[in-house]
Amino acid sequence: MEGMEYFLEVFGGVPRAGPGSSESTRRPYGLMSAVPPCPRILDIGCGPGVQTVDLLKMSGGEVLALDFLPLMLERTQSNAANAGVSDRLTVLEQDMTQMDFPAASFDIIWSEGAIYHLGFERGLQKIKKFLRPGGHVAVSEAVWLKPDPPAPVVEFWKQYPEIDTIENKLAVIRRLGYEPEGHFVLPADTWMRDYYEPMELILAEKIKLWEGDSQGQAVIEEAQQEIALYRQYSGYYGYAFFVMKRPQEKEISHHGHPPDIQHY
Protein backbone atom coordinates (compact mmCIF):
# COMPACT_ATOMS: atom_id res chain seq x y z
CA MET A 1 0.00 0.00 0.00
CA GLU A 2 0.98 3.63 -0.49
CA GLY A 3 1.20 6.11 2.40
CA MET A 4 -2.24 7.61 1.77
CA GLU A 5 -3.81 4.15 1.69
CA TYR A 6 -2.51 3.39 5.19
CA PHE A 7 -3.84 6.72 6.38
CA LEU A 8 -7.28 6.05 4.90
CA GLU A 9 -7.39 2.57 6.42
CA VAL A 10 -7.25 4.24 9.85
CA PHE A 11 -8.54 7.81 9.62
CA GLY A 12 -10.92 7.03 6.77
CA GLY A 13 -12.41 4.02 8.48
CA VAL A 14 -14.12 5.83 11.35
CA PRO A 15 -17.80 6.82 11.03
CA ARG A 16 -16.93 10.53 11.05
CA ALA A 17 -13.89 12.24 9.52
CA GLY A 18 -13.32 14.29 12.68
CA PRO A 19 -14.80 15.27 16.03
CA GLY A 20 -18.53 15.94 15.86
CA SER A 21 -22.01 14.54 16.45
CA SER A 22 -25.53 14.91 15.11
CA GLU A 23 -26.26 17.29 17.97
CA SER A 24 -23.21 19.41 17.09
CA THR A 25 -24.60 19.66 13.54
CA ARG A 26 -28.15 20.51 14.60
CA ARG A 27 -27.05 23.19 17.05
CA PRO A 28 -25.29 25.54 14.57
CA TYR A 29 -28.11 25.07 12.07
CA GLY A 30 -30.47 26.31 14.76
CA LEU A 31 -28.37 29.44 15.28
CA MET A 32 -29.03 30.64 11.73
CA SER A 33 -31.70 33.30 11.32
CA ALA A 34 -34.19 33.40 8.45
CA VAL A 35 -33.08 30.25 6.62
CA PRO A 36 -35.21 29.92 3.47
CA PRO A 37 -37.35 26.83 2.87
CA CYS A 38 -35.43 24.08 1.06
CA PRO A 39 -32.07 25.90 1.11
CA ARG A 40 -29.20 25.12 -1.23
CA ILE A 41 -26.25 23.96 0.84
CA LEU A 42 -22.57 23.41 0.02
CA ASP A 43 -20.82 20.93 2.36
CA ILE A 44 -17.07 21.42 1.94
CA GLY A 45 -14.81 18.50 2.83
CA CYS A 46 -17.81 16.29 3.50
CA GLY A 47 -15.84 13.16 4.43
CA PRO A 48 -18.12 10.12 4.82
CA GLY A 49 -21.12 12.44 4.94
CA VAL A 50 -22.64 11.84 8.37
CA GLN A 51 -23.30 15.56 8.80
CA THR A 52 -24.33 15.78 5.13
CA VAL A 53 -27.20 13.40 5.83
CA ASP A 54 -28.14 15.40 8.93
CA LEU A 55 -28.23 18.56 6.83
CA LEU A 56 -30.43 16.90 4.22
CA LYS A 57 -32.84 15.76 6.92
CA MET A 58 -32.95 19.07 8.80
CA SER A 59 -33.16 21.43 5.87
CA GLY A 60 -35.38 19.66 3.38
CA GLY A 61 -33.11 21.28 0.81
CA GLU A 62 -30.44 20.22 -1.66
CA VAL A 63 -26.84 19.57 -0.65
CA LEU A 64 -23.76 19.61 -2.84
CA ALA A 65 -21.15 17.52 -0.97
CA LEU A 66 -17.57 18.20 -2.01
CA ASP A 67 -14.51 16.07 -1.21
CA PHE A 68 -11.32 15.19 -3.05
CA LEU A 69 -11.44 11.50 -2.05
CA PRO A 70 -13.73 9.23 -4.12
CA LEU A 71 -13.98 6.83 -1.15
CA MET A 72 -15.53 9.56 1.00
CA LEU A 73 -18.04 10.51 -1.68
CA GLU A 74 -19.04 6.86 -2.09
CA ARG A 75 -19.67 6.62 1.66
CA THR A 76 -21.63 9.88 1.57
CA GLN A 77 -23.85 8.54 -1.21
CA SER A 78 -24.34 5.26 0.64
CA ASN A 79 -25.23 7.00 3.91
CA ALA A 80 -27.69 9.27 2.11
CA ALA A 81 -29.29 6.33 0.30
CA ASN A 82 -29.69 4.41 3.56
CA ALA A 83 -31.38 7.48 5.08
CA GLY A 84 -33.70 7.90 2.10
CA VAL A 85 -32.45 11.39 1.19
CA SER A 86 -30.13 10.70 -1.74
CA ASP A 87 -32.53 12.32 -4.23
CA ARG A 88 -31.49 15.73 -2.89
CA LEU A 89 -27.75 15.01 -2.79
CA THR A 90 -25.15 15.83 -5.42
CA VAL A 91 -21.49 14.90 -4.90
CA LEU A 92 -18.48 16.60 -6.43
CA GLU A 93 -14.98 15.12 -6.45
CA GLN A 94 -12.77 18.18 -6.19
CA ASP A 95 -10.01 19.67 -4.08
CA MET A 96 -11.51 22.56 -2.15
CA THR A 97 -8.67 24.81 -3.29
CA GLN A 98 -10.09 24.47 -6.81
CA MET A 99 -13.69 25.39 -5.92
CA ASP A 100 -15.27 27.82 -8.35
CA PHE A 101 -19.03 28.32 -8.37
CA PRO A 102 -21.20 31.12 -9.75
CA ALA A 103 -21.65 34.05 -7.38
CA ALA A 104 -24.45 33.73 -4.81
CA SER A 105 -25.02 30.04 -5.54
CA PHE A 106 -25.76 28.86 -2.01
CA ASP A 107 -27.95 29.75 0.94
CA ILE A 108 -25.68 27.92 3.40
CA ILE A 109 -22.03 26.89 3.24
CA TRP A 110 -20.98 24.24 5.75
CA SER A 111 -17.62 22.72 6.71
CA GLU A 112 -16.99 20.47 9.71
CA GLY A 113 -13.33 20.14 10.63
CA ALA A 114 -12.16 20.78 7.06
CA ILE A 115 -11.80 24.52 6.47
CA TYR A 116 -8.22 24.28 7.77
CA HIS A 117 -7.23 22.75 4.42
CA LEU A 118 -7.70 26.24 2.98
CA GLY A 119 -6.83 28.08 6.18
CA PHE A 120 -9.53 29.69 8.30
CA GLU A 121 -9.17 33.24 6.99
CA ARG A 122 -8.40 32.31 3.40
CA GLY A 123 -11.24 29.80 3.37
CA LEU A 124 -13.86 32.21 4.68
CA GLN A 125 -12.67 34.81 2.21
CA LYS A 126 -12.82 32.38 -0.72
CA ILE A 127 -16.32 31.07 -0.05
CA LYS A 128 -17.97 34.42 0.61
CA LYS A 129 -18.64 35.11 -3.06
CA PHE A 130 -20.39 31.73 -3.43
CA LEU A 131 -22.86 32.72 -0.70
CA ARG A 132 -25.97 34.73 -1.42
CA PRO A 133 -26.35 38.00 0.53
CA GLY A 134 -28.16 37.09 3.72
CA GLY A 135 -26.78 33.53 3.51
CA HIS A 136 -25.02 31.67 6.29
CA VAL A 137 -21.70 29.94 6.94
CA ALA A 138 -21.07 27.31 9.62
CA VAL A 139 -17.56 25.94 10.18
CA SER A 140 -15.82 24.07 12.98
CA GLU A 141 -12.25 25.13 13.63
CA ALA A 142 -9.38 24.31 16.01
CA VAL A 143 -9.07 26.77 18.90
CA TRP A 144 -7.12 27.28 22.09
CA LEU A 145 -9.35 26.85 25.14
CA LYS A 146 -6.93 28.26 27.69
CA PRO A 147 -3.53 30.00 27.62
CA ASP A 148 -0.04 28.58 28.00
CA PRO A 149 -0.47 25.12 26.48
CA PRO A 150 2.30 22.67 27.42
CA ALA A 151 5.16 21.95 25.04
CA PRO A 152 3.78 18.68 23.56
CA VAL A 153 0.55 20.47 22.62
CA VAL A 154 2.41 23.40 21.07
CA GLU A 155 4.57 20.98 19.08
CA PHE A 156 1.56 19.03 17.80
CA TRP A 157 -0.28 22.16 16.66
CA LYS A 158 2.70 23.52 14.74
CA GLN A 159 1.13 21.65 11.84
CA TYR A 160 -1.69 24.22 11.90
CA PRO A 161 -0.32 27.66 12.80
CA GLU A 162 -3.78 29.27 12.46
CA ILE A 163 -5.06 27.67 15.66
CA ASP A 164 -6.04 30.62 17.85
CA THR A 165 -8.39 31.81 20.56
CA ILE A 166 -12.12 32.06 19.97
CA GLU A 167 -11.90 35.83 20.37
CA ASN A 168 -9.29 36.11 17.63
CA LYS A 169 -11.30 33.86 15.32
CA LEU A 170 -14.34 36.10 15.83
CA ALA A 171 -12.17 39.10 14.97
CA VAL A 172 -11.22 37.43 11.67
CA ILE A 173 -14.89 36.75 10.93
CA ARG A 174 -15.82 40.40 11.48
CA ARG A 175 -12.83 41.69 9.54
CA LEU A 176 -13.94 39.68 6.51
CA GLY A 177 -17.35 41.35 6.60
CA TYR A 178 -19.42 38.57 8.14
CA GLU A 179 -21.84 39.03 11.03
CA PRO A 180 -21.26 36.42 13.78
CA GLU A 181 -24.50 34.64 14.71
CA GLY A 182 -23.17 32.37 17.42
CA HIS A 183 -20.42 29.97 18.44
CA PHE A 184 -19.81 27.12 20.86
CA VAL A 185 -17.08 24.65 21.80
CA LEU A 186 -17.68 21.04 20.81
CA PRO A 187 -17.98 18.79 23.89
CA ALA A 188 -15.09 16.45 24.66
CA ASP A 189 -17.24 13.39 23.98
CA THR A 190 -17.49 14.39 20.32
CA TRP A 191 -13.74 13.79 20.18
CA MET A 192 -13.64 10.56 22.19
CA ARG A 193 -16.98 8.75 21.76
CA ASP A 194 -17.60 9.84 18.17
CA TYR A 195 -14.06 9.86 16.76
CA TYR A 196 -11.10 8.56 18.76
CA GLU A 197 -12.73 5.54 20.43
CA PRO A 198 -13.97 4.12 17.09
CA MET A 199 -10.48 4.79 15.73
CA GLU A 200 -8.91 2.81 18.58
CA LEU A 201 -10.95 -0.24 17.54
CA ILE A 202 -9.47 0.05 14.05
CA LEU A 203 -5.96 0.51 15.46
CA ALA A 204 -6.26 -2.65 17.57
CA GLU A 205 -6.98 -4.60 14.40
CA LYS A 206 -4.26 -2.95 12.32
CA ILE A 207 -1.53 -3.47 14.95
CA LYS A 208 -1.71 -7.20 14.26
CA LEU A 209 -2.39 -6.91 10.55
CA TRP A 210 0.52 -4.54 9.91
CA GLU A 211 3.07 -6.19 12.18
CA GLY A 212 6.52 -5.69 10.65
CA ASP A 213 5.19 -3.11 8.17
CA SER A 214 7.09 0.10 8.89
CA GLN A 215 4.71 2.38 6.99
CA GLY A 216 1.67 0.89 8.65
CA GLN A 217 3.23 1.04 12.11
CA ALA A 218 4.16 4.70 11.57
CA VAL A 219 0.51 5.57 10.84
CA ILE A 220 -0.62 3.60 13.90
CA GLU A 221 1.87 5.37 16.15
CA GLU A 222 0.85 8.78 14.81
CA ALA A 223 -2.80 8.07 15.56
CA GLN A 224 -2.03 6.67 19.02
CA GLN A 225 0.05 9.73 19.90
CA GLU A 226 -2.72 12.07 18.74
CA ILE A 227 -5.30 10.26 20.87
CA ALA A 228 -3.02 10.15 23.93
CA LEU A 229 -2.33 13.87 23.59
CA TYR A 230 -6.02 14.70 23.59
CA ARG A 231 -6.70 12.44 26.57
CA GLN A 232 -4.04 14.24 28.59
CA TYR A 233 -4.48 17.82 27.40
CA SER A 234 -8.05 18.20 26.15
CA GLY A 235 -8.56 21.20 28.40
CA TYR A 236 -6.14 23.23 26.28
CA TYR A 237 -7.54 22.80 22.77
CA GLY A 238 -10.64 21.73 20.91
CA TYR A 239 -12.97 22.61 18.08
CA ALA A 240 -15.35 25.54 18.13
CA PHE A 241 -18.29 25.88 15.76
CA PHE A 242 -18.69 29.35 14.30
CA VAL A 243 -21.92 30.48 12.63
CA MET A 244 -21.98 33.69 10.64
CA LYS A 245 -24.04 35.57 8.10
CA ARG A 246 -23.17 37.44 4.95
CA PRO A 247 -25.01 40.76 5.36
CA GLN A 248 -27.57 41.87 2.83
CA GLU A 249 -25.88 44.26 0.41
CA LYS A 250 -27.99 47.07 -0.96
CA GLU A 251 -25.99 47.27 -4.14
CA ILE A 252 -26.53 43.57 -4.91
CA SER A 253 -29.84 42.53 -6.42
CA HIS A 254 -30.58 38.82 -6.11
CA HIS A 255 -33.54 37.68 -8.21
CA GLY A 256 -34.97 34.19 -8.31
CA HIS A 257 -33.04 31.08 -7.38
CA PRO A 258 -29.32 30.43 -7.77
CA PRO A 259 -28.25 27.96 -10.45
CA ASP A 260 -29.39 24.37 -9.91
CA ILE A 261 -26.59 22.51 -8.16
CA GLN A 262 -27.29 19.52 -10.40
CA HIS A 263 -25.53 21.46 -13.16
CA TYR A 264 -22.13 21.40 -11.43
mmCIF file of C-alpha atoms in Angstrom:
data_model
loop_
_atom_site.group_PDB
_atom_site.id
_atom_site.type_symbol
_atom_site.label_atom_id
_atom_site.label_comp_id
_atom_site.label_asym_id
_atom_site.label_seq_id
_atom_site.Cartn_x
_atom_site.Cartn_y
_atom_site.Cartn_z
ATOM 1 C CA MET A 1 0.000 0.000 0.000
ATOM 2 C CA GLU A 2 0.979 3.626 -0.486
ATOM 3 C CA GLY A 3 1.201 6.109 2.399
ATOM 4 C CA MET A 4 -2.245 7.612 1.768
ATOM 5 C CA GLU A 5 -3.810 4.147 1.687
ATOM 6 C CA TYR A 6 -2.509 3.391 5.185
ATOM 7 C CA PHE A 7 -3.842 6.724 6.379
ATOM 8 C CA LEU A 8 -7.280 6.054 4.899
ATOM 9 C CA GLU A 9 -7.394 2.570 6.421
ATOM 10 C CA VAL A 10 -7.251 4.242 9.851
ATOM 11 C CA PHE A 11 -8.544 7.805 9.620
ATOM 12 C CA GLY A 12 -10.924 7.029 6.766
ATOM 13 C CA GLY A 13 -12.409 4.017 8.479
ATOM 14 C CA VAL A 14 -14.116 5.825 11.347
ATOM 15 C CA PRO A 15 -17.799 6.820 11.029
ATOM 16 C CA ARG A 16 -16.925 10.532 11.046
ATOM 17 C CA ALA A 17 -13.890 12.242 9.523
ATOM 18 C CA GLY A 18 -13.318 14.294 12.684
ATOM 19 C CA PRO A 19 -14.804 15.267 16.031
ATOM 20 C CA GLY A 20 -18.534 15.940 15.865
ATOM 21 C CA SER A 21 -22.009 14.536 16.446
ATOM 22 C CA SER A 22 -25.526 14.906 15.113
ATOM 23 C CA GLU A 23 -26.256 17.294 17.970
ATOM 24 C CA SER A 24 -23.207 19.414 17.087
ATOM 25 C CA THR A 25 -24.597 19.664 13.543
ATOM 26 C CA ARG A 26 -28.152 20.507 14.602
ATOM 27 C CA ARG A 27 -27.054 23.195 17.047
ATOM 28 C CA PRO A 28 -25.293 25.542 14.575
ATOM 29 C CA TYR A 29 -28.106 25.072 12.074
ATOM 30 C CA GLY A 30 -30.469 26.312 14.762
ATOM 31 C CA LEU A 31 -28.369 29.440 15.279
ATOM 32 C CA MET A 32 -29.034 30.645 11.730
ATOM 33 C CA SER A 33 -31.699 33.295 11.325
ATOM 34 C CA ALA A 34 -34.194 33.398 8.449
ATOM 35 C CA VAL A 35 -33.080 30.252 6.619
ATOM 36 C CA PRO A 36 -35.211 29.923 3.469
ATOM 37 C CA PRO A 37 -37.346 26.834 2.869
ATOM 38 C CA CYS A 38 -35.430 24.079 1.062
ATOM 39 C CA PRO A 39 -32.071 25.896 1.111
ATOM 40 C CA ARG A 40 -29.202 25.122 -1.230
ATOM 41 C CA ILE A 41 -26.249 23.955 0.841
ATOM 42 C CA LEU A 42 -22.570 23.408 0.019
ATOM 43 C CA ASP A 43 -20.820 20.934 2.356
ATOM 44 C CA ILE A 44 -17.068 21.421 1.943
ATOM 45 C CA GLY A 45 -14.809 18.502 2.834
ATOM 46 C CA CYS A 46 -17.810 16.286 3.498
ATOM 47 C CA GLY A 47 -15.838 13.162 4.427
ATOM 48 C CA PRO A 48 -18.122 10.125 4.822
ATOM 49 C CA GLY A 49 -21.121 12.435 4.936
ATOM 50 C CA VAL A 50 -22.643 11.844 8.373
ATOM 51 C CA GLN A 51 -23.299 15.564 8.798
ATOM 52 C CA THR A 52 -24.331 15.775 5.132
ATOM 53 C CA VAL A 53 -27.198 13.400 5.834
ATOM 54 C CA ASP A 54 -28.135 15.397 8.935
ATOM 55 C CA LEU A 55 -28.229 18.561 6.826
ATOM 56 C CA LEU A 56 -30.428 16.898 4.218
ATOM 57 C CA LYS A 57 -32.842 15.760 6.920
ATOM 58 C CA MET A 58 -32.946 19.073 8.802
ATOM 59 C CA SER A 59 -33.161 21.433 5.871
ATOM 60 C CA GLY A 60 -35.378 19.661 3.384
ATOM 61 C CA GLY A 61 -33.108 21.285 0.808
ATOM 62 C CA GLU A 62 -30.439 20.222 -1.661
ATOM 63 C CA VAL A 63 -26.843 19.572 -0.649
ATOM 64 C CA LEU A 64 -23.755 19.611 -2.838
ATOM 65 C CA ALA A 65 -21.155 17.522 -0.971
ATOM 66 C CA LEU A 66 -17.568 18.198 -2.008
ATOM 67 C CA ASP A 67 -14.514 16.071 -1.214
ATOM 68 C CA PHE A 68 -11.321 15.188 -3.052
ATOM 69 C CA LEU A 69 -11.445 11.504 -2.046
ATOM 70 C CA PRO A 70 -13.730 9.235 -4.117
ATOM 71 C CA LEU A 71 -13.983 6.835 -1.151
ATOM 72 C CA MET A 72 -15.532 9.561 1.002
ATOM 73 C CA LEU A 73 -18.041 10.509 -1.680
ATOM 74 C CA GLU A 74 -19.039 6.861 -2.086
ATOM 75 C CA ARG A 75 -19.668 6.617 1.662
ATOM 76 C CA THR A 76 -21.633 9.878 1.575
ATOM 77 C CA GLN A 77 -23.849 8.544 -1.206
ATOM 78 C CA SER A 78 -24.336 5.263 0.637
ATOM 79 C CA ASN A 79 -25.228 7.003 3.907
ATOM 80 C CA ALA A 80 -27.694 9.274 2.107
ATOM 81 C CA ALA A 81 -29.294 6.333 0.299
ATOM 82 C CA ASN A 82 -29.688 4.415 3.555
ATOM 83 C CA ALA A 83 -31.380 7.478 5.082
ATOM 84 C CA GLY A 84 -33.697 7.902 2.098
ATOM 85 C CA VAL A 85 -32.453 11.390 1.194
ATOM 86 C CA SER A 86 -30.135 10.698 -1.744
ATOM 87 C CA ASP A 87 -32.535 12.321 -4.227
ATOM 88 C CA ARG A 88 -31.491 15.734 -2.885
ATOM 89 C CA LEU A 89 -27.755 15.008 -2.792
ATOM 90 C CA THR A 90 -25.151 15.834 -5.419
ATOM 91 C CA VAL A 91 -21.494 14.904 -4.903
ATOM 92 C CA LEU A 92 -18.483 16.601 -6.430
ATOM 93 C CA GLU A 93 -14.981 15.121 -6.452
ATOM 94 C CA GLN A 94 -12.765 18.184 -6.188
ATOM 95 C CA ASP A 95 -10.008 19.674 -4.080
ATOM 96 C CA MET A 96 -11.510 22.561 -2.146
ATOM 97 C CA THR A 97 -8.666 24.809 -3.289
ATOM 98 C CA GLN A 98 -10.094 24.471 -6.811
ATOM 99 C CA MET A 99 -13.692 25.392 -5.920
ATOM 100 C CA ASP A 100 -15.270 27.818 -8.345
ATOM 101 C CA PHE A 101 -19.029 28.319 -8.368
ATOM 102 C CA PRO A 102 -21.198 31.121 -9.748
ATOM 103 C CA ALA A 103 -21.653 34.048 -7.378
ATOM 104 C CA ALA A 104 -24.449 33.733 -4.805
ATOM 105 C CA SER A 105 -25.016 30.038 -5.543
ATOM 106 C CA PHE A 106 -25.761 28.858 -2.012
ATOM 107 C CA ASP A 107 -27.952 29.752 0.943
ATOM 108 C CA ILE A 108 -25.679 27.921 3.398
ATOM 109 C CA ILE A 109 -22.025 26.889 3.238
ATOM 110 C CA TRP A 110 -20.981 24.243 5.752
ATOM 111 C CA SER A 111 -17.624 22.716 6.706
ATOM 112 C CA GLU A 112 -16.993 20.470 9.711
ATOM 113 C CA GLY A 113 -13.331 20.137 10.626
ATOM 114 C CA ALA A 114 -12.163 20.777 7.063
ATOM 115 C CA ILE A 115 -11.805 24.522 6.475
ATOM 116 C CA TYR A 116 -8.219 24.283 7.766
ATOM 117 C CA HIS A 117 -7.227 22.755 4.420
ATOM 118 C CA LEU A 118 -7.700 26.245 2.983
ATOM 119 C CA GLY A 119 -6.833 28.081 6.180
ATOM 120 C CA PHE A 120 -9.533 29.693 8.297
ATOM 121 C CA GLU A 121 -9.171 33.237 6.992
ATOM 122 C CA ARG A 122 -8.400 32.313 3.398
ATOM 123 C CA GLY A 123 -11.235 29.796 3.373
ATOM 124 C CA LEU A 124 -13.858 32.214 4.680
ATOM 125 C CA GLN A 125 -12.668 34.814 2.209
ATOM 126 C CA LYS A 126 -12.818 32.378 -0.719
ATOM 127 C CA ILE A 127 -16.317 31.067 -0.054
ATOM 128 C CA LYS A 128 -17.969 34.416 0.614
ATOM 129 C CA LYS A 129 -18.636 35.107 -3.057
ATOM 130 C CA PHE A 130 -20.390 31.733 -3.427
ATOM 131 C CA LEU A 131 -22.862 32.715 -0.700
ATOM 132 C CA ARG A 132 -25.966 34.735 -1.424
ATOM 133 C CA PRO A 133 -26.353 37.999 0.526
ATOM 134 C CA GLY A 134 -28.157 37.088 3.722
ATOM 135 C CA GLY A 135 -26.783 33.530 3.507
ATOM 136 C CA HIS A 136 -25.024 31.668 6.291
ATOM 137 C CA VAL A 137 -21.700 29.945 6.940
ATOM 138 C CA ALA A 138 -21.068 27.312 9.625
ATOM 139 C CA VAL A 139 -17.559 25.939 10.181
ATOM 140 C CA SER A 140 -15.817 24.069 12.977
ATOM 141 C CA GLU A 141 -12.249 25.128 13.630
ATOM 142 C CA ALA A 142 -9.381 24.312 16.007
ATOM 143 C CA VAL A 143 -9.073 26.766 18.901
ATOM 144 C CA TRP A 144 -7.118 27.278 22.095
ATOM 145 C CA LEU A 145 -9.351 26.852 25.138
ATOM 146 C CA LYS A 146 -6.929 28.265 27.688
ATOM 147 C CA PRO A 147 -3.535 30.003 27.620
ATOM 148 C CA ASP A 148 -0.035 28.580 27.996
ATOM 149 C CA PRO A 149 -0.470 25.121 26.485
ATOM 150 C CA PRO A 150 2.304 22.667 27.425
ATOM 151 C CA ALA A 151 5.163 21.952 25.044
ATOM 152 C CA PRO A 152 3.783 18.683 23.564
ATOM 153 C CA VAL A 153 0.554 20.470 22.620
ATOM 154 C CA VAL A 154 2.408 23.400 21.075
ATOM 155 C CA GLU A 155 4.565 20.982 19.083
ATOM 156 C CA PHE A 156 1.560 19.030 17.804
ATOM 157 C CA TRP A 157 -0.279 22.156 16.663
ATOM 158 C CA LYS A 158 2.704 23.523 14.745
ATOM 159 C CA GLN A 159 1.129 21.652 11.845
ATOM 160 C CA TYR A 160 -1.694 24.222 11.899
ATOM 161 C CA PRO A 161 -0.320 27.661 12.804
ATOM 162 C CA GLU A 162 -3.779 29.265 12.461
ATOM 163 C CA ILE A 163 -5.064 27.666 15.662
ATOM 164 C CA ASP A 164 -6.036 30.625 17.849
ATOM 165 C CA THR A 165 -8.389 31.808 20.562
ATOM 166 C CA ILE A 166 -12.119 32.059 19.972
ATOM 167 C CA GLU A 167 -11.904 35.834 20.367
ATOM 168 C CA ASN A 168 -9.290 36.111 17.633
ATOM 169 C CA LYS A 169 -11.304 33.856 15.319
ATOM 170 C CA LEU A 170 -14.339 36.099 15.826
ATOM 171 C CA ALA A 171 -12.170 39.103 14.974
ATOM 172 C CA VAL A 172 -11.222 37.433 11.669
ATOM 173 C CA ILE A 173 -14.894 36.754 10.926
ATOM 174 C CA ARG A 174 -15.822 40.398 11.482
ATOM 175 C CA ARG A 175 -12.834 41.692 9.535
ATOM 176 C CA LEU A 176 -13.944 39.677 6.506
ATOM 177 C CA GLY A 177 -17.346 41.352 6.598
ATOM 178 C CA TYR A 178 -19.420 38.571 8.140
ATOM 179 C CA GLU A 179 -21.844 39.029 11.026
ATOM 180 C CA PRO A 180 -21.263 36.425 13.784
ATOM 181 C CA GLU A 181 -24.500 34.639 14.706
ATOM 182 C CA GLY A 182 -23.166 32.371 17.421
ATOM 183 C CA HIS A 183 -20.423 29.972 18.441
ATOM 184 C CA PHE A 184 -19.812 27.117 20.859
ATOM 185 C CA VAL A 185 -17.078 24.653 21.804
ATOM 186 C CA LEU A 186 -17.676 21.044 20.809
ATOM 187 C CA PRO A 187 -17.980 18.791 23.887
ATOM 188 C CA ALA A 188 -15.086 16.450 24.664
ATOM 189 C CA ASP A 189 -17.239 13.386 23.977
ATOM 190 C CA THR A 190 -17.489 14.385 20.318
ATOM 191 C CA TRP A 191 -13.740 13.795 20.180
ATOM 192 C CA MET A 192 -13.639 10.563 22.189
ATOM 193 C CA ARG A 193 -16.980 8.750 21.758
ATOM 194 C CA ASP A 194 -17.604 9.835 18.168
ATOM 195 C CA TYR A 195 -14.058 9.864 16.764
ATOM 196 C CA TYR A 196 -11.103 8.563 18.759
ATOM 197 C CA GLU A 197 -12.731 5.541 20.431
ATOM 198 C CA PRO A 198 -13.973 4.117 17.093
ATOM 199 C CA MET A 199 -10.476 4.792 15.728
ATOM 200 C CA GLU A 200 -8.910 2.809 18.580
ATOM 201 C CA LEU A 201 -10.946 -0.240 17.541
ATOM 202 C CA ILE A 202 -9.472 0.051 14.053
ATOM 203 C CA LEU A 203 -5.964 0.507 15.455
ATOM 204 C CA ALA A 204 -6.261 -2.648 17.570
ATOM 205 C CA GLU A 205 -6.981 -4.602 14.402
ATOM 206 C CA LYS A 206 -4.260 -2.948 12.322
ATOM 207 C CA ILE A 207 -1.531 -3.468 14.948
ATOM 208 C CA LYS A 208 -1.706 -7.202 14.259
ATOM 209 C CA LEU A 209 -2.386 -6.912 10.550
ATOM 210 C CA TRP A 210 0.518 -4.538 9.912
ATOM 211 C CA GLU A 211 3.071 -6.186 12.183
ATOM 212 C CA GLY A 212 6.521 -5.688 10.654
ATOM 213 C CA ASP A 213 5.188 -3.112 8.174
ATOM 214 C CA SER A 214 7.093 0.103 8.886
ATOM 215 C CA GLN A 215 4.714 2.379 6.992
ATOM 216 C CA GLY A 216 1.671 0.895 8.651
ATOM 217 C CA GLN A 217 3.234 1.037 12.110
ATOM 218 C CA ALA A 218 4.159 4.702 11.574
ATOM 219 C CA VAL A 219 0.512 5.568 10.843
ATOM 220 C CA ILE A 220 -0.621 3.597 13.903
ATOM 221 C CA GLU A 221 1.873 5.371 16.149
ATOM 222 C CA GLU A 222 0.855 8.781 14.812
ATOM 223 C CA ALA A 223 -2.798 8.070 15.560
ATOM 224 C CA GLN A 224 -2.032 6.674 19.018
ATOM 225 C CA GLN A 225 0.045 9.731 19.900
ATOM 226 C CA GLU A 226 -2.721 12.068 18.744
ATOM 227 C CA ILE A 227 -5.296 10.256 20.873
ATOM 228 C CA ALA A 228 -3.017 10.153 23.929
ATOM 229 C CA LEU A 229 -2.326 13.873 23.592
ATOM 230 C CA TYR A 230 -6.019 14.702 23.591
ATOM 231 C CA ARG A 231 -6.699 12.445 26.571
ATOM 232 C CA GLN A 232 -4.038 14.238 28.589
ATOM 233 C CA TYR A 233 -4.476 17.822 27.404
ATOM 234 C CA SER A 234 -8.055 18.196 26.155
ATOM 235 C CA GLY A 235 -8.558 21.204 28.400
ATOM 236 C CA TYR A 236 -6.144 23.231 26.280
ATOM 237 C CA TYR A 237 -7.542 22.803 22.775
ATOM 238 C CA GLY A 238 -10.641 21.732 20.911
ATOM 239 C CA TYR A 239 -12.968 22.613 18.080
ATOM 240 C CA ALA A 240 -15.350 25.538 18.127
ATOM 241 C CA PHE A 241 -18.290 25.876 15.761
ATOM 242 C CA PHE A 242 -18.689 29.355 14.300
ATOM 243 C CA VAL A 243 -21.916 30.477 12.632
ATOM 244 C CA MET A 244 -21.977 33.693 10.640
ATOM 245 C CA LYS A 245 -24.045 35.573 8.099
ATOM 246 C CA ARG A 246 -23.169 37.444 4.946
ATOM 247 C CA PRO A 247 -25.006 40.764 5.360
ATOM 248 C CA GLN A 248 -27.565 41.874 2.829
ATOM 249 C CA GLU A 249 -25.877 44.262 0.413
ATOM 250 C CA LYS A 250 -27.995 47.068 -0.955
ATOM 251 C CA GLU A 251 -25.993 47.273 -4.138
ATOM 252 C CA ILE A 252 -26.534 43.569 -4.913
ATOM 253 C CA SER A 253 -29.842 42.533 -6.417
ATOM 254 C CA HIS A 254 -30.584 38.816 -6.107
ATOM 255 C CA HIS A 255 -33.539 37.682 -8.210
ATOM 256 C CA GLY A 256 -34.967 34.186 -8.315
ATOM 257 C CA HIS A 257 -33.041 31.075 -7.383
ATOM 258 C CA PRO A 258 -29.319 30.431 -7.772
ATOM 259 C CA PRO A 259 -28.250 27.962 -10.447
ATOM 260 C CA ASP A 260 -29.386 24.370 -9.914
ATOM 261 C CA ILE A 261 -26.591 22.509 -8.163
ATOM 262 C CA GLN A 262 -27.294 19.520 -10.399
ATOM 263 C CA HIS A 263 -25.534 21.457 -13.164
ATOM 264 C CA TYR A 264 -22.131 21.398 -11.425
#
